[in-house]
mmCIF file of C-alpha atoms in Angstrom:
data_model
loop_
_atom_site.group_PDB
_atom_site.id
_atom_site.type_symbol
_atom_site.label_atom_id
_atom_site.label_comp_id
_atom_site.label_asym_id
_atom_site.label_seq_id
_atom_site.Cartn_x
_atom_site.Cartn_y
_atom_site.Cartn_z
ATOM 1 C CA MET A 1 79.599 25.236 51.200
ATOM 2 C CA THR A 2 76.094 24.528 52.477
ATOM 3 C CA PRO A 3 76.113 21.409 54.690
ATOM 4 C CA ALA A 4 74.410 18.353 53.228
ATOM 5 C CA ALA A 5 71.892 18.240 56.087
ATOM 6 C CA SER A 6 70.290 21.499 54.938
ATOM 7 C CA ARG A 7 70.342 20.771 51.213
ATOM 8 C CA ILE A 8 67.608 19.665 48.860
ATOM 9 C CA ALA A 9 67.586 16.573 46.656
ATOM 10 C CA VAL A 10 64.979 16.253 43.901
ATOM 11 C CA ILE A 11 64.186 12.702 42.767
ATOM 12 C CA THR A 12 62.014 12.061 39.719
ATOM 13 C CA GLY A 13 60.029 8.867 39.202
ATOM 14 C CA ALA A 14 59.966 8.331 42.962
ATOM 15 C CA SER A 15 56.628 6.555 43.267
ATOM 16 C CA SER A 16 58.207 3.090 43.331
ATOM 17 C CA GLY A 17 61.351 1.050 42.793
ATOM 18 C CA ILE A 18 64.738 2.723 42.530
ATOM 19 C CA GLY A 19 63.326 6.247 42.845
ATOM 20 C CA ALA A 20 61.517 5.504 46.095
ATOM 21 C CA ALA A 21 64.518 3.642 47.521
ATOM 22 C CA THR A 22 66.830 6.537 46.608
ATOM 23 C CA ALA A 23 64.517 9.022 48.313
ATOM 24 C CA ARG A 24 64.602 6.970 51.511
ATOM 25 C CA GLN A 25 68.373 6.661 51.488
ATOM 26 C CA LEU A 26 69.129 10.297 50.655
ATOM 27 C CA ALA A 27 66.705 11.369 53.388
ATOM 28 C CA ALA A 28 68.591 9.122 55.800
ATOM 29 C CA GLU A 29 71.777 10.954 54.765
ATOM 30 C CA GLY A 30 70.228 14.246 55.841
ATOM 31 C CA TYR A 31 68.893 15.607 52.578
ATOM 32 C CA ARG A 32 65.470 17.198 52.388
ATOM 33 C CA VAL A 33 64.049 15.174 49.550
ATOM 34 C CA VAL A 34 61.520 16.444 47.035
ATOM 35 C CA ILE A 35 59.913 13.378 45.501
ATOM 36 C CA THR A 36 58.135 13.678 42.182
ATOM 37 C CA ALA A 37 56.085 11.312 40.036
ATOM 38 C CA ARG A 38 52.727 11.258 38.300
ATOM 39 C CA ARG A 39 51.083 9.074 40.951
ATOM 40 C CA LYS A 40 50.297 11.585 43.672
ATOM 41 C CA ASP A 41 48.984 9.052 46.186
ATOM 42 C CA ARG A 42 52.196 7.003 46.015
ATOM 43 C CA ILE A 43 54.586 9.881 46.590
ATOM 44 C CA GLU A 44 52.440 11.390 49.341
ATOM 45 C CA ALA A 45 52.518 8.043 51.157
ATOM 46 C CA LEU A 46 56.297 7.874 50.697
ATOM 47 C CA ALA A 47 56.729 11.419 52.016
ATOM 48 C CA GLU A 48 54.721 10.489 55.110
ATOM 49 C CA GLU A 49 56.848 7.357 55.588
ATOM 50 C CA ILE A 50 60.091 9.328 55.357
ATOM 51 C CA SER A 51 58.819 12.013 57.722
ATOM 52 C CA ALA A 52 57.692 9.377 60.237
ATOM 53 C CA ALA A 53 61.227 7.953 60.152
ATOM 54 C CA GLY A 54 62.659 11.358 61.061
ATOM 55 C CA GLY A 55 63.525 12.596 57.579
ATOM 56 C CA GLN A 56 62.309 15.580 55.583
ATOM 57 C CA ALA A 57 60.258 14.951 52.462
ATOM 58 C CA THR A 58 57.906 16.852 50.183
ATOM 59 C CA ALA A 59 55.750 15.216 47.518
ATOM 60 C CA TYR A 60 55.049 16.989 44.219
ATOM 61 C CA ALA A 61 52.971 15.409 41.463
ATOM 62 C CA LEU A 62 54.836 15.930 38.186
ATOM 63 C CA ASP A 63 54.950 14.552 34.661
ATOM 64 C CA VAL A 64 58.524 15.134 33.485
ATOM 65 C CA THR A 65 57.418 15.165 29.842
ATOM 66 C CA ASP A 66 55.223 18.241 30.470
ATOM 67 C CA ARG A 67 57.681 21.100 30.035
ATOM 68 C CA ALA A 68 55.311 23.801 31.293
ATOM 69 C CA ALA A 69 54.669 21.819 34.474
ATOM 70 C CA VAL A 70 58.397 21.202 34.957
ATOM 71 C CA ASP A 71 59.173 24.898 34.551
ATOM 72 C CA GLU A 72 56.501 25.796 37.091
ATOM 73 C CA PHE A 73 57.923 23.219 39.513
ATOM 74 C CA ALA A 74 61.401 24.701 39.143
ATOM 75 C CA THR A 75 60.259 28.166 40.230
ATOM 76 C CA ALA A 76 59.954 26.865 43.796
ATOM 77 C CA PHE A 77 63.734 26.587 44.165
ATOM 78 C CA ARG A 78 66.489 29.165 44.407
ATOM 79 C CA THR A 79 69.071 26.474 45.075
ATOM 80 C CA ILE A 80 69.136 22.689 45.211
ATOM 81 C CA GLY A 81 72.001 20.344 45.885
ATOM 82 C CA VAL A 82 71.079 17.185 43.996
ATOM 83 C CA LEU A 83 68.899 16.158 41.069
ATOM 84 C CA VAL A 84 68.349 12.448 40.503
ATOM 85 C CA ASN A 85 66.881 11.861 37.035
ATOM 86 C CA ASN A 86 65.272 8.495 37.644
ATOM 87 C CA ALA A 87 61.973 8.728 35.728
ATOM 88 C CA GLY A 88 61.944 6.400 32.730
ATOM 89 C CA GLY A 89 61.168 2.828 31.843
ATOM 90 C CA ALA A 90 60.806 0.279 29.070
ATOM 91 C CA LEU A 91 57.844 -0.707 26.921
ATOM 92 C CA GLY A 92 57.659 -3.869 24.851
ATOM 93 C CA ALA A 93 60.276 -6.327 23.612
ATOM 94 C CA ASP A 94 59.400 -6.625 19.941
ATOM 95 C CA PRO A 95 62.078 -6.753 17.245
ATOM 96 C CA ILE A 96 62.670 -3.588 15.265
ATOM 97 C CA ALA A 97 60.799 -5.005 12.263
ATOM 98 C CA THR A 98 57.528 -5.112 14.220
ATOM 99 C CA GLY A 99 58.121 -2.652 17.067
ATOM 100 C CA ASP A 100 55.424 -0.140 17.946
ATOM 101 C CA PRO A 101 56.555 3.402 17.042
ATOM 102 C CA ALA A 102 54.228 4.804 19.717
ATOM 103 C CA GLN A 103 56.097 2.831 22.379
ATOM 104 C CA TRP A 104 59.440 4.005 21.012
ATOM 105 C CA ARG A 105 58.213 7.600 21.123
ATOM 106 C CA GLN A 106 56.923 7.250 24.676
ATOM 107 C CA MET A 107 60.204 5.728 25.873
ATOM 108 C CA TYR A 108 62.191 8.525 24.257
ATOM 109 C CA GLU A 109 59.920 11.195 25.720
ATOM 110 C CA THR A 110 60.137 9.816 29.248
ATOM 111 C CA ASN A 111 63.756 8.700 29.424
ATOM 112 C CA VAL A 112 65.401 11.406 27.333
ATOM 113 C CA ILE A 113 63.160 14.450 26.984
ATOM 114 C CA GLY A 114 62.014 14.080 30.591
ATOM 115 C CA THR A 115 65.626 14.087 31.775
ATOM 116 C CA LEU A 116 66.374 17.052 29.517
ATOM 117 C CA ASN A 117 63.350 19.014 30.772
ATOM 118 C CA VAL A 118 64.109 18.631 34.467
ATOM 119 C CA THR A 119 67.854 19.112 34.086
ATOM 120 C CA GLN A 120 67.448 22.311 32.065
ATOM 121 C CA ALA A 121 64.851 23.699 34.452
ATOM 122 C CA LEU A 122 66.861 23.004 37.618
ATOM 123 C CA LEU A 123 70.406 23.622 36.359
ATOM 124 C CA PRO A 124 70.368 27.293 37.472
ATOM 125 C CA ALA A 125 69.380 26.253 41.010
ATOM 126 C CA LEU A 126 72.017 23.516 41.037
ATOM 127 C CA THR A 127 74.647 26.019 39.936
ATOM 128 C CA ALA A 128 73.487 28.598 42.478
ATOM 129 C CA SER A 129 74.041 26.089 45.285
ATOM 130 C CA GLY A 130 77.778 26.273 44.651
ATOM 131 C CA ASP A 131 77.992 22.496 44.904
ATOM 132 C CA GLY A 132 75.412 20.774 42.719
ATOM 133 C CA THR A 133 75.108 17.193 41.500
ATOM 134 C CA VAL A 134 73.116 15.880 38.545
ATOM 135 C CA VAL A 135 72.554 12.133 38.554
ATOM 136 C CA VAL A 136 71.344 10.435 35.379
ATOM 137 C CA LEU A 137 70.057 6.925 35.971
ATOM 138 C CA SER A 138 70.627 5.248 32.637
ATOM 139 C CA SER A 139 71.070 1.501 32.164
ATOM 140 C CA THR A 140 73.493 -1.053 30.807
ATOM 141 C CA ALA A 141 71.104 -0.806 27.840
ATOM 142 C CA GLY A 142 72.755 2.574 27.237
ATOM 143 C CA HIS A 143 76.109 0.863 26.721
ATOM 144 C CA GLY A 144 75.265 -2.277 24.763
ATOM 145 C CA THR A 145 72.527 -3.648 22.535
ATOM 146 C CA TYR A 146 70.339 -6.727 22.778
ATOM 147 C CA GLU A 147 67.660 -8.283 20.620
ATOM 148 C CA GLY A 148 64.139 -7.151 21.332
ATOM 149 C CA GLY A 149 65.286 -4.055 23.143
ATOM 150 C CA GLY A 150 65.789 -1.619 20.251
ATOM 151 C CA GLY A 151 63.507 1.157 21.472
ATOM 152 C CA TYR A 152 64.657 1.058 25.083
ATOM 153 C CA VAL A 153 68.300 0.658 24.085
ATOM 154 C CA ALA A 154 68.040 3.663 21.747
ATOM 155 C CA ALA A 155 66.494 5.810 24.488
ATOM 156 C CA LYS A 156 69.081 4.795 27.078
ATOM 157 C CA HIS A 157 71.952 5.376 24.643
ATOM 158 C CA ALA A 158 70.564 8.882 24.139
ATOM 159 C CA GLU A 159 70.324 9.412 27.880
ATOM 160 C CA HIS A 160 73.960 8.315 28.268
ATOM 161 C CA VAL A 161 75.007 10.789 25.580
ATOM 162 C CA LEU A 162 73.014 13.534 27.318
ATOM 163 C CA ALA A 163 74.955 12.959 30.553
ATOM 164 C CA GLU A 164 78.314 12.710 28.810
ATOM 165 C CA THR A 165 77.762 15.859 26.769
ATOM 166 C CA LEU A 166 76.414 17.870 29.692
ATOM 167 C CA ARG A 167 79.543 17.033 31.676
ATOM 168 C CA LEU A 168 81.698 18.447 28.877
ATOM 169 C CA GLU A 169 79.584 21.565 28.490
ATOM 170 C CA ILE A 170 79.437 22.604 32.153
ATOM 171 C CA VAL A 171 82.960 21.713 33.235
ATOM 172 C CA GLY A 172 84.305 24.585 35.322
ATOM 173 C CA THR A 173 80.952 25.216 36.993
ATOM 174 C CA PRO A 174 80.214 23.934 40.520
ATOM 175 C CA VAL A 175 78.027 21.100 39.197
ATOM 176 C CA ARG A 176 79.135 17.527 38.621
ATOM 177 C CA VAL A 177 77.357 14.981 36.417
ATOM 178 C CA ILE A 178 77.127 11.355 37.541
ATOM 179 C CA GLU A 179 75.742 8.511 35.461
ATOM 180 C CA VAL A 180 74.684 5.281 37.160
ATOM 181 C CA ALA A 181 73.920 2.418 34.757
ATOM 182 C CA PRO A 182 72.263 -0.605 36.404
ATOM 183 C CA GLY A 183 71.947 -4.000 34.808
ATOM 184 C CA MET A 184 69.323 -6.528 35.874
ATOM 185 C CA VAL A 185 67.264 -5.047 38.705
ATOM 186 C CA LYS A 186 64.197 -6.863 40.019
ATOM 187 C CA THR A 187 61.556 -4.373 41.114
ATOM 188 C CA ASP A 188 57.808 -4.675 41.492
ATOM 189 C CA GLU A 189 56.985 -2.787 38.308
ATOM 190 C CA PHE A 190 59.765 -2.514 35.697
ATOM 191 C CA ALA A 191 59.271 -5.809 33.821
ATOM 192 C CA LEU A 192 55.545 -5.869 34.522
ATOM 193 C CA THR A 193 55.145 -2.454 32.901
ATOM 194 C CA ARG A 194 57.353 -3.470 29.986
ATOM 195 C CA PHE A 195 55.125 -6.423 29.195
ATOM 196 C CA GLY A 196 51.811 -4.653 29.672
ATOM 197 C CA GLY A 197 50.971 -6.363 32.955
ATOM 198 C CA ASP A 198 51.741 -9.899 31.726
ATOM 199 C CA THR A 199 53.053 -11.526 34.930
ATOM 200 C CA GLU A 200 54.299 -14.659 33.134
ATOM 201 C CA LYS A 201 56.485 -12.704 30.707
ATOM 202 C CA ALA A 202 57.723 -10.456 33.497
ATOM 203 C CA ALA A 203 58.710 -13.451 35.625
ATOM 204 C CA LYS A 204 60.752 -14.969 32.771
ATOM 205 C CA VAL A 205 63.114 -11.978 32.845
ATOM 206 C CA TYR A 206 64.419 -13.087 36.232
ATOM 207 C CA ALA A 207 63.848 -16.844 35.937
ATOM 208 C CA GLY A 208 66.731 -18.835 37.399
ATOM 209 C CA VAL A 209 68.704 -15.757 38.465
ATOM 210 C CA ALA A 210 69.486 -16.347 42.130
ATOM 211 C CA GLU A 211 70.059 -12.742 43.123
ATOM 212 C CA PRO A 212 69.253 -9.955 40.679
ATOM 213 C CA LEU A 213 69.909 -6.457 41.956
ATOM 214 C CA THR A 214 67.284 -4.829 44.147
ATOM 215 C CA ALA A 215 66.091 -1.237 44.160
ATOM 216 C CA ASP A 216 67.972 -0.754 47.431
ATOM 217 C CA ASP A 217 71.215 -1.984 45.834
ATOM 218 C CA VAL A 218 70.990 0.677 43.137
ATOM 219 C CA ALA A 219 69.861 3.358 45.601
ATOM 220 C CA GLU A 220 72.908 2.635 47.759
ATOM 221 C CA THR A 221 75.101 3.060 44.688
ATOM 222 C CA ILE A 222 73.487 6.400 43.842
ATOM 223 C CA THR A 223 73.742 7.607 47.423
ATOM 224 C CA TRP A 224 77.403 6.598 47.637
ATOM 225 C CA ALA A 225 78.218 8.514 44.446
ATOM 226 C CA VAL A 226 76.288 11.610 45.559
ATOM 227 C CA THR A 227 77.950 11.710 48.974
ATOM 228 C CA ARG A 228 81.535 11.610 47.702
ATOM 229 C CA PRO A 229 83.566 14.774 48.409
ATOM 230 C CA SER A 230 82.688 17.624 46.065
ATOM 231 C CA HIS A 231 85.865 17.314 44.024
ATOM 232 C CA VAL A 232 85.191 13.642 43.267
ATOM 233 C CA ASN A 233 83.048 12.964 40.193
ATOM 234 C CA ILE A 234 81.883 9.427 39.468
ATOM 235 C CA ASP A 235 81.510 9.870 35.718
ATOM 236 C CA LEU A 236 80.009 6.439 35.055
ATOM 237 C CA LEU A 237 79.231 3.601 37.425
ATOM 238 C CA VAL A 238 77.958 0.335 35.908
ATOM 239 C CA VAL A 239 76.400 -2.029 38.444
ATOM 240 C CA ARG A 240 75.196 -5.548 37.686
ATOM 241 C CA PRO A 241 74.369 -8.634 39.721
ATOM 242 C CA ARG A 242 77.166 -11.179 39.865
ATOM 243 C CA ALA A 243 75.096 -13.523 37.702
ATOM 244 C CA GLN A 244 75.015 -11.051 34.801
ATOM 245 C CA ALA A 245 78.179 -10.647 32.732
ATOM 246 C CA SER A 246 76.552 -8.581 29.957
ATOM 247 C CA ASN A 247 73.132 -7.672 28.615
ATOM 248 C CA THR A 248 72.977 -11.049 26.874
ATOM 249 C CA LYS A 249 75.069 -13.264 29.172
ATOM 250 C CA VAL A 250 73.235 -14.224 32.359
ATOM 251 C CA HIS A 251 73.767 -17.282 34.519
ATOM 252 C CA ARG A 252 70.468 -18.963 35.254
ATOM 253 C CA GLU A 253 70.264 -21.867 37.670
ATOM 254 C CA GLN A 254 68.203 -24.855 36.588
#
């Protein structure tokens, strides 16, 4: 087997939040990280940061919903060790009766089709490594519903099914499939993006919650799962803050 220190880890959606934190932590574990996102300036700055800290990082501007661009990106690799499908996100919190179909479509394209595109394109290189790992970053929204989250919940349920089905279909190959499903994570952009830049609405998501998860918390979880021995597959790891018992049950301090 190729030692981890000489292997490549591709992380999508790495311009901020969980993706950026995962890139830092996998680089610290000795992986050469290839960080992708649409915002070229962000990932180039992150690559410089990782390199300055003694790691190996390459930035590649990529829209995971652009299949032609994804296929071109994949031609650069004969083998890779790890793919972290992190690109995604939520838009809006309207009930189904008034939800915006364009937002639903965009969430499905990014969370589901984006994951499908990159996984299909890189699966041959993952298999060729002799010891590949596909990580799908879903959400507790992929395992339970909540009001006002129909579009995001539907996309994350689909992403969960993608991971579960892929694991069945490639069993017997040297590639494992890990799903990490975070609950409430407070990052700089997730809620702000969901509510179209409305800082007041974004703040209400975390109001009264003493310690929501951080991007580093989730990145540590991903890194732990990826660095288990090759024969160990973490099929599904759900991680929530202590204050969150379910998607709809959260302890908020007054």
